[in-house]
Coordinates of C-alpha atoms in Angstrom, one line a residue:
M1 CA 31.7 -23.4 3.0
L2 CA 33.8 -22.0 5.9
D3 CA 31.8 -19.4 7.9
R4 CA 34.4 -16.7 8.5
T5 CA 32.0 -14.8 10.8
I6 CA 32.6 -17.5 13.4
R7 CA 35.9 -17.3 15.3
P8 CA 37.7 -20.6 15.4
P9 CA 38.1 -22.1 18.9
F10 CA 41.3 -21.1 20.8
R11 CA 43.3 -23.6 22.8
L12 CA 46.8 -23.8 24.1
P13 CA 49.0 -26.4 22.4
G14 CA 49.4 -29.6 24.3
R15 CA 53.2 -29.7 24.0
L16 CA 56.2 -28.0 22.4
N17 CA 57.7 -29.3 19.2
I18 CA 61.3 -28.1 19.2
P19 CA 63.7 -29.3 16.6
P20 CA 66.5 -31.1 18.5
A21 CA 69.9 -29.5 19.0
Q22 CA 72.5 -32.1 18.3
Q23 CA 75.6 -31.8 20.4
T24 CA 79.2 -32.8 19.5
V25 CA 82.3 -32.3 21.5
L26 CA 85.2 -31.5 19.2
P27 CA 88.7 -32.8 19.7
N28 CA 89.8 -29.4 21.1
S29 CA 87.0 -29.7 23.7
I30 CA 84.6 -27.1 22.1
R31 CA 81.0 -28.1 22.6
F32 CA 79.2 -27.7 19.3
W33 CA 75.4 -27.7 18.9
T34 CA 73.7 -27.8 15.5
I35 CA 70.0 -27.2 14.7
D36 CA 69.1 -28.2 11.2
A37 CA 65.8 -26.5 10.5
G38 CA 64.3 -23.8 8.3
T39 CA 63.3 -23.5 4.6
Q40 CA 65.7 -20.8 3.4
P41 CA 69.3 -21.4 2.3
L42 CA 70.7 -19.6 5.3
V43 CA 73.0 -20.6 8.1
R44 CA 74.0 -18.9 11.3
L45 CA 76.9 -19.6 13.6
S46 CA 77.2 -18.1 17.2
L47 CA 80.3 -18.4 19.2
V48 CA 79.8 -17.9 23.0
F49 CA 82.8 -17.1 25.1
C50 CA 83.0 -17.0 28.9
A51 CA 84.5 -13.6 28.6
G52 CA 81.9 -11.1 30.0
T53 CA 82.8 -7.9 31.8
R54 CA 83.2 -9.6 35.2
Y55 CA 86.3 -11.3 33.9
Q56 CA 88.2 -8.1 33.0
N57 CA 90.9 -6.8 35.2
A58 CA 90.5 -3.2 33.9
P59 CA 87.4 -1.2 33.0
F60 CA 85.9 -1.5 29.5
V61 CA 88.6 -4.0 28.3
A62 CA 86.2 -6.9 27.6
S63 CA 83.8 -4.8 25.4
A64 CA 86.6 -2.9 23.7
M65 CA 88.4 -6.1 22.7
L66 CA 85.3 -7.6 21.4
N67 CA 84.4 -4.6 19.3
L68 CA 87.9 -4.1 17.9
M69 CA 88.5 -7.6 16.7
S70 CA 86.8 -6.7 13.4
E71 CA 88.7 -3.4 13.1
G72 CA 91.9 -4.9 11.5
T73 CA 93.4 -8.3 11.1
A74 CA 96.7 -9.7 9.8
R75 CA 95.4 -9.5 6.2
Y76 CA 92.6 -7.0 6.2
S77 CA 91.9 -3.4 7.3
A78 CA 88.7 -2.4 9.0
A79 CA 87.5 -0.9 5.7
Q80 CA 88.3 -4.1 3.8
I81 CA 86.4 -6.2 6.3
A82 CA 83.4 -4.0 6.1
E83 CA 83.4 -4.0 2.3
M84 CA 83.5 -7.9 2.3
F85 CA 80.6 -8.1 4.7
D86 CA 78.6 -5.9 2.3
F87 CA 79.7 -7.8 -0.8
Y88 CA 78.8 -11.2 0.5
G89 CA 75.8 -10.1 2.5
I90 CA 77.3 -11.3 5.8
Y91 CA 75.6 -10.3 9.0
Y92 CA 78.1 -9.9 11.7
D93 CA 77.2 -9.0 15.3
T94 CA 78.7 -9.0 18.7
S95 CA 77.2 -8.6 22.2
I96 CA 78.4 -8.8 25.7
D97 CA 77.0 -8.9 29.2
R98 CA 78.4 -9.5 32.7
D99 CA 79.0 -13.2 32.0
Y100 CA 79.4 -13.9 28.3
S101 CA 80.5 -12.4 25.0
V102 CA 78.9 -13.6 21.8
V103 CA 80.1 -13.3 18.1
T104 CA 77.4 -14.2 15.5
V105 CA 77.6 -14.4 11.7
S106 CA 74.8 -15.4 9.3
C107 CA 75.0 -15.7 5.6
L108 CA 73.6 -17.5 2.5
S109 CA 74.6 -21.1 2.6
R110 CA 76.7 -20.7 -0.6
F111 CA 78.8 -18.1 1.0
L112 CA 79.6 -20.1 4.2
P113 CA 83.2 -20.9 3.2
K114 CA 84.0 -17.2 2.6
T115 CA 82.2 -16.2 5.8
L116 CA 84.2 -18.7 7.8
E117 CA 87.4 -17.5 6.2
L118 CA 86.7 -14.0 7.2
L119 CA 85.5 -15.0 10.6
G120 CA 88.8 -16.8 11.1
E121 CA 90.7 -13.6 10.3
I122 CA 88.7 -11.7 12.9
L123 CA 88.7 -14.2 15.7
L124 CA 92.1 -15.9 15.2
E125 CA 94.3 -13.0 13.9
P126 CA 93.0 -9.7 15.3
Q127 CA 95.6 -6.9 15.5
F128 CA 93.9 -4.3 17.6
P129 CA 95.4 -1.3 15.7
E130 CA 96.4 1.6 17.9
R131 CA 94.7 4.2 15.8
E132 CA 91.4 2.2 15.8
L133 CA 91.6 1.9 19.6
E134 CA 92.1 5.7 19.9
I135 CA 89.0 6.4 17.8
Y136 CA 86.9 3.7 19.6
A137 CA 87.9 4.9 23.1
S138 CA 87.2 8.6 22.2
K139 CA 83.8 7.8 20.7
R140 CA 82.7 5.5 23.5
K141 CA 83.8 7.9 26.2
Q142 CA 81.8 10.7 24.6
Q143 CA 78.7 8.4 24.1
L144 CA 78.8 7.2 27.7
T145 CA 79.1 10.8 29.0
I146 CA 76.1 11.8 27.0
E147 CA 74.1 8.6 28.0
R148 CA 74.8 9.2 31.7
E149 CA 73.0 12.6 31.4
K150 CA 69.8 10.7 30.8
P151 CA 67.8 9.8 34.0
S152 CA 66.8 6.4 32.7
Y153 CA 70.4 5.4 31.9
Q154 CA 71.7 6.6 35.3
A155 CA 68.8 4.8 37.1
R156 CA 69.7 1.6 35.3
E157 CA 73.4 1.8 36.5
L158 CA 72.5 2.9 40.0
F159 CA 70.0 0.0 40.2
S160 CA 72.6 -2.6 39.4
E161 CA 75.0 -0.9 41.9
A162 CA 72.2 -0.7 44.6
L163 CA 71.2 -4.4 44.1
F164 CA 74.6 -6.0 44.2
G165 CA 77.1 -3.4 45.7
K166 CA 79.7 -1.1 44.2
E167 CA 82.4 -3.7 44.2
H168 CA 80.3 -6.6 43.0
P169 CA 81.0 -7.6 39.4
Y170 CA 77.3 -7.4 38.6
G171 CA 77.0 -4.0 40.2
R172 CA 80.3 -2.3 39.3
V173 CA 80.1 1.0 37.3
S174 CA 83.3 2.6 36.0
P175 CA 83.9 6.3 35.2
A176 CA 84.0 7.2 31.5
A177 CA 87.6 8.6 31.9
E178 CA 88.7 4.9 32.2
Y179 CA 88.5 4.7 28.4
D180 CA 91.7 6.8 28.4
N181 CA 93.6 4.0 30.1
L182 CA 92.8 1.3 27.4
T183 CA 95.9 0.0 25.6
T184 CA 96.4 -2.6 22.9
G185 CA 98.4 -4.6 25.4
L186 CA 95.4 -4.9 27.8
L187 CA 93.2 -5.9 24.9
R188 CA 95.6 -8.5 23.6
S189 CA 96.2 -10.0 27.1
F190 CA 92.4 -10.4 27.6
Y191 CA 92.0 -11.9 24.1
E192 CA 94.8 -14.4 24.7
T193 CA 93.5 -15.4 28.1
Y194 CA 89.8 -15.9 27.4
Y195 CA 89.3 -16.4 23.6
T196 CA 90.4 -20.0 23.7
A197 CA 88.8 -23.4 23.0
E198 CA 88.3 -24.1 26.7
N199 CA 86.2 -20.9 27.1
L200 CA 84.0 -21.4 24.0
F201 CA 80.9 -23.2 22.9
A202 CA 79.2 -22.8 19.5
V203 CA 75.7 -23.1 18.1
A204 CA 74.9 -23.4 14.4
S205 CA 71.4 -23.1 13.0
G206 CA 69.5 -22.9 9.7
Q207 CA 70.1 -25.3 6.9
V208 CA 73.0 -27.1 8.5
T209 CA 73.8 -29.7 5.9
P210 CA 76.5 -32.3 6.6
S211 CA 79.0 -30.4 4.5
A212 CA 78.1 -27.1 6.3
R213 CA 78.4 -28.8 9.7
E214 CA 81.8 -30.2 8.7
A215 CA 83.1 -26.8 7.5
M216 CA 82.1 -25.2 10.8
A217 CA 83.6 -28.0 12.8
Q218 CA 86.9 -27.6 11.0
F219 CA 86.8 -23.9 11.6
L220 CA 86.2 -24.4 15.3
G221 CA 89.0 -26.9 15.4
R222 CA 91.4 -24.0 14.6
F223 CA 91.0 -22.6 18.1
G224 CA 93.9 -23.4 20.3
S225 CA 94.1 -24.2 23.9
G226 CA 95.2 -21.8 26.6
L227 CA 95.6 -21.8 30.4
A228 CA 92.6 -23.1 32.3
V229 CA 91.3 -19.9 33.8
G230 CA 88.1 -21.2 35.4
D231 CA 85.1 -19.2 36.7
P232 CA 86.1 -16.9 39.6
G233 CA 82.5 -16.8 40.8
V234 CA 80.9 -13.8 42.5
P235 CA 80.7 -12.6 46.1
E236 CA 77.4 -12.2 48.0
A237 CA 75.3 -9.3 47.0
R238 CA 75.1 -6.3 49.4
S239 CA 71.9 -4.4 48.5
T240 CA 71.0 -0.9 49.4
A241 CA 67.4 -0.1 50.2
M242 CA 67.1 3.3 48.6
I243 CA 69.0 5.6 46.3
R244 CA 67.4 8.9 45.1
E245 CA 69.2 11.3 42.8
K246 CA 67.3 14.6 42.4
R247 CA 67.7 16.8 39.4
N248 CA 66.6 20.4 39.4
G249 CA 63.9 21.1 36.8
A250 CA 63.4 17.4 36.0
L251 CA 60.2 16.7 33.9
Q252 CA 60.4 13.0 34.5
S253 CA 61.6 10.6 37.1
S254 CA 63.1 7.2 36.2
I255 CA 62.1 4.5 38.8
R256 CA 63.6 1.1 39.4
I257 CA 62.2 -1.2 42.1
G258 CA 63.2 -4.8 42.8
K259 CA 65.4 -7.3 44.6
V260 CA 68.1 -9.9 44.1
L261 CA 66.6 -13.4 43.9
F262 CA 68.0 -16.4 42.0
P263 CA 69.2 -17.6 38.6
K264 CA 67.1 -19.5 36.0
E265 CA 67.9 -23.0 37.4
H266 CA 66.1 -22.2 40.7
P267 CA 62.9 -24.2 41.1
D268 CA 60.8 -21.0 41.6
F269 CA 62.2 -19.1 38.6
N270 CA 59.6 -20.2 36.1
G271 CA 56.7 -19.5 38.5
M272 CA 58.1 -16.1 39.3
Q273 CA 58.3 -15.4 35.5
V274 CA 54.5 -15.9 35.4
A275 CA 54.0 -13.8 38.5
A276 CA 56.1 -10.9 37.0
T277 CA 54.1 -11.2 33.8
V278 CA 50.8 -10.8 35.7
L279 CA 52.1 -7.8 37.4
G280 CA 53.7 -5.9 34.5
G281 CA 54.9 -8.2 31.8
Y282 CA 52.6 -7.2 28.9
F283 CA 50.8 -4.2 27.6
G284 CA 47.5 -4.8 29.5
S285 CA 49.1 -5.8 32.7
R286 CA 48.1 -4.6 36.2
L287 CA 50.8 -2.0 36.4
V288 CA 50.0 -0.7 32.9
K289 CA 46.3 -0.4 33.7
N290 CA 47.0 1.4 36.9
L291 CA 49.8 3.8 36.2
R292 CA 49.2 4.4 32.5
E293 CA 45.5 3.9 31.7
E294 CA 43.9 5.0 35.0
K295 CA 46.5 7.5 36.5
G296 CA 48.2 8.7 33.4
Y297 CA 51.6 8.8 35.2
T298 CA 53.6 7.0 32.5
Y299 CA 53.7 5.9 28.9
G300 CA 55.0 2.5 29.8
I301 CA 55.9 0.3 32.7
Y302 CA 57.1 -3.3 33.0
S303 CA 58.2 -5.9 35.5
A304 CA 60.4 -9.0 34.8
M305 CA 62.6 -11.6 36.1
L306 CA 66.2 -11.2 34.9
N307 CA 68.7 -14.0 34.8
M308 CA 72.5 -14.1 35.1
Q309 CA 74.9 -16.9 35.5
H310 CA 75.3 -16.7 39.3
S311 CA 72.3 -14.7 40.2
G312 CA 69.0 -13.2 39.1
Y313 CA 66.7 -10.4 40.2
F314 CA 63.1 -9.1 40.0
A315 CA 62.6 -5.6 38.7
V316 CA 60.0 -3.0 37.9
A317 CA 61.0 -0.1 35.7
S318 CA 59.2 3.0 34.5
D319 CA 59.7 6.7 33.6
V320 CA 56.9 8.8 35.1
T321 CA 56.0 12.4 35.2
A322 CA 58.0 14.3 37.9
Q323 CA 55.0 15.4 40.0
A324 CA 53.7 11.8 40.2
T325 CA 57.0 10.3 41.4
D326 CA 56.0 9.4 44.9
D327 CA 52.5 8.4 44.0
A328 CA 53.8 6.1 41.2
V329 CA 56.1 4.3 43.7
A330 CA 53.2 3.9 46.1
E331 CA 51.0 2.5 43.3
I332 CA 53.7 0.0 42.3
L333 CA 54.0 -1.3 45.8
K334 CA 50.2 -1.4 46.1
E335 CA 50.0 -3.7 43.0
V336 CA 52.7 -5.9 44.5
E337 CA 50.8 -6.2 47.7
R338 CA 47.6 -7.0 45.8
L339 CA 49.5 -9.9 44.2
R340 CA 50.5 -11.1 47.6
T341 CA 47.0 -10.9 49.2
E342 CA 44.5 -11.6 46.4
L343 CA 44.2 -14.6 44.1
V344 CA 44.6 -13.8 40.4
P345 CA 41.2 -14.2 38.7
V346 CA 41.0 -17.3 36.5
A347 CA 40.2 -15.2 33.4
E348 CA 43.2 -13.0 33.9
L349 CA 45.5 -15.9 34.4
D350 CA 44.2 -17.6 31.3
M351 CA 45.0 -14.5 29.3
V352 CA 48.5 -14.4 30.8
R353 CA 49.0 -18.0 29.8
N354 CA 48.0 -17.2 26.2
I355 CA 50.4 -14.3 26.1
I356 CA 53.3 -16.3 27.4
V357 CA 52.7 -19.3 25.2
G358 CA 52.1 -17.1 22.2
E359 CA 55.5 -15.4 22.8
M360 CA 57.1 -18.8 23.2
M361 CA 55.6 -19.8 19.8
R362 CA 56.9 -16.6 18.2
I363 CA 60.4 -17.1 19.5
L364 CA 60.5 -20.7 18.4
D365 CA 59.2 -20.0 14.9
G366 CA 62.5 -20.4 13.1
P367 CA 65.9 -21.9 13.6
F368 CA 67.6 -18.7 14.7
G369 CA 65.1 -18.2 17.6
I370 CA 65.6 -21.8 18.6
A371 CA 69.4 -21.2 18.5
D372 CA 69.0 -18.2 20.8
V373 CA 67.0 -20.3 23.3
T374 CA 69.7 -23.1 23.1
I375 CA 72.4 -20.6 23.8
E376 CA 70.6 -19.3 26.9
N377 CA 70.0 -22.8 28.2
V378 CA 73.6 -23.9 27.7
Q379 CA 74.7 -20.8 29.6
C380 CA 72.6 -21.9 32.5
G381 CA 73.8 -25.5 32.4
M382 CA 70.5 -26.7 31.0
T383 CA 69.1 -28.3 27.9
N384 CA 66.2 -27.3 25.7
E385 CA 64.0 -29.5 27.9
A386 CA 64.0 -26.5 30.3
L387 CA 61.7 -24.8 27.8
T388 CA 59.3 -27.7 28.0
A389 CA 59.4 -27.5 31.8
F390 CA 58.5 -23.8 31.6
F391 CA 55.7 -24.5 29.1
D392 CA 54.3 -27.2 31.4
E393 CA 54.4 -24.8 34.4
V394 CA 52.7 -22.0 32.5
R395 CA 49.9 -24.4 31.6
S396 CA 49.5 -25.8 35.1
I397 CA 50.2 -22.9 37.4
T398 CA 47.3 -21.9 39.7
P399 CA 46.3 -18.6 41.4
D400 CA 47.3 -20.1 44.8
R401 CA 50.8 -20.9 43.5
I402 CA 51.2 -17.3 42.2
R403 CA 50.1 -15.9 45.5
E404 CA 52.4 -18.3 47.4
L405 CA 55.4 -17.2 45.3
A406 CA 54.5 -13.5 45.8
V407 CA 54.3 -13.9 49.5
R408 CA 57.6 -15.8 49.6
W409 CA 59.7 -13.6 47.4
L410 CA 58.0 -10.2 46.9
D411 CA 58.1 -8.7 50.4
P412 CA 58.2 -4.9 49.7
T413 CA 60.3 -4.3 52.9
S414 CA 63.1 -6.2 51.1
F415 CA 63.0 -4.2 47.9
T416 CA 65.7 -1.9 46.6
T417 CA 64.3 1.4 45.1
V418 CA 66.2 3.8 42.8
I419 CA 64.7 7.1 41.7
V420 CA 66.5 9.6 39.4
G421 CA 64.7 12.8 38.7
A422 CA 62.2 14.6 41.0

């Protein structure tokens, strides 16, 4: 009989078992990855375009175009498209950041032909109706105006601006009034320039049978070629040491502290991810214990390494009680300095290893999670072997290595600090 009063031994897995992502280059140059895995009759297709906000030549054009593609096509109105999504149980989602825009659909395998037909209408024959643009621009302008009243939202925007500079594509912030200048002509011009075969790669996951793969490949083959635009790159970041916006009567302050570092392919990125996790990457981290559990300054605080195509940065973020603002900043810097001067205890590092590996196992528990990892790696010019390299570094990293990285990259005198509130 199994004695359930005795906890089974815990050990980290010796290696990662990731279903392979098979790559094909289609005749129109689109790179197409497929991940055939999963037990449910589901399939997902993600189309990733080099069409993030840094490519736009007018504020809000990239996101507006992406959101309005499904608001009217050559054959269907916005209402008809929404009705068909509901009828066939199609999940349709879009996202955009500074570098990329992503369109994702998932559906039951038997509805893949209808899903691809509808997706073709949206991606290949969008109309950008004038009335839909007016509604969208008015709504987004109002939402942005409201969001910018929140200290946390303003701190996030100011932090990007302070890290990279006002004119840098990773730091640029536009006034809400720019929504009034959007036109269907601007949207169509951006669409015709960047939503082409040369600017696209795709990742399919789920039960990708040979017939499903062929259907998706035929769909992707419908994308035509355009002018070779190329990546314009980004200028050098010009960071500002401190920005503080005071608000009368503020009950909280939103704090952001960090610095520009490097993108994911840098040899120190993986190690810095571990260091950031020790500092504030999980609920029982050093920053949480100090500022939440011991001081009671905040409900939550975190630190992380953030990756972009041409850069990356380290950041600490928290909302704290107004009267504790300066003390909270001092305690954050104190914990950074501790990471730079003291070796992480072995027991603490072992716990951090378990947390990181456990999160990796969670993400990889299913074909859609593996697809998300594949997309991120392709964006960085890497393969899924990068995840194995991260796994190996997490298993082997030492307290000396963490202190070395903290000394090299986390000098508080080089930090950018943004405070909005008290």
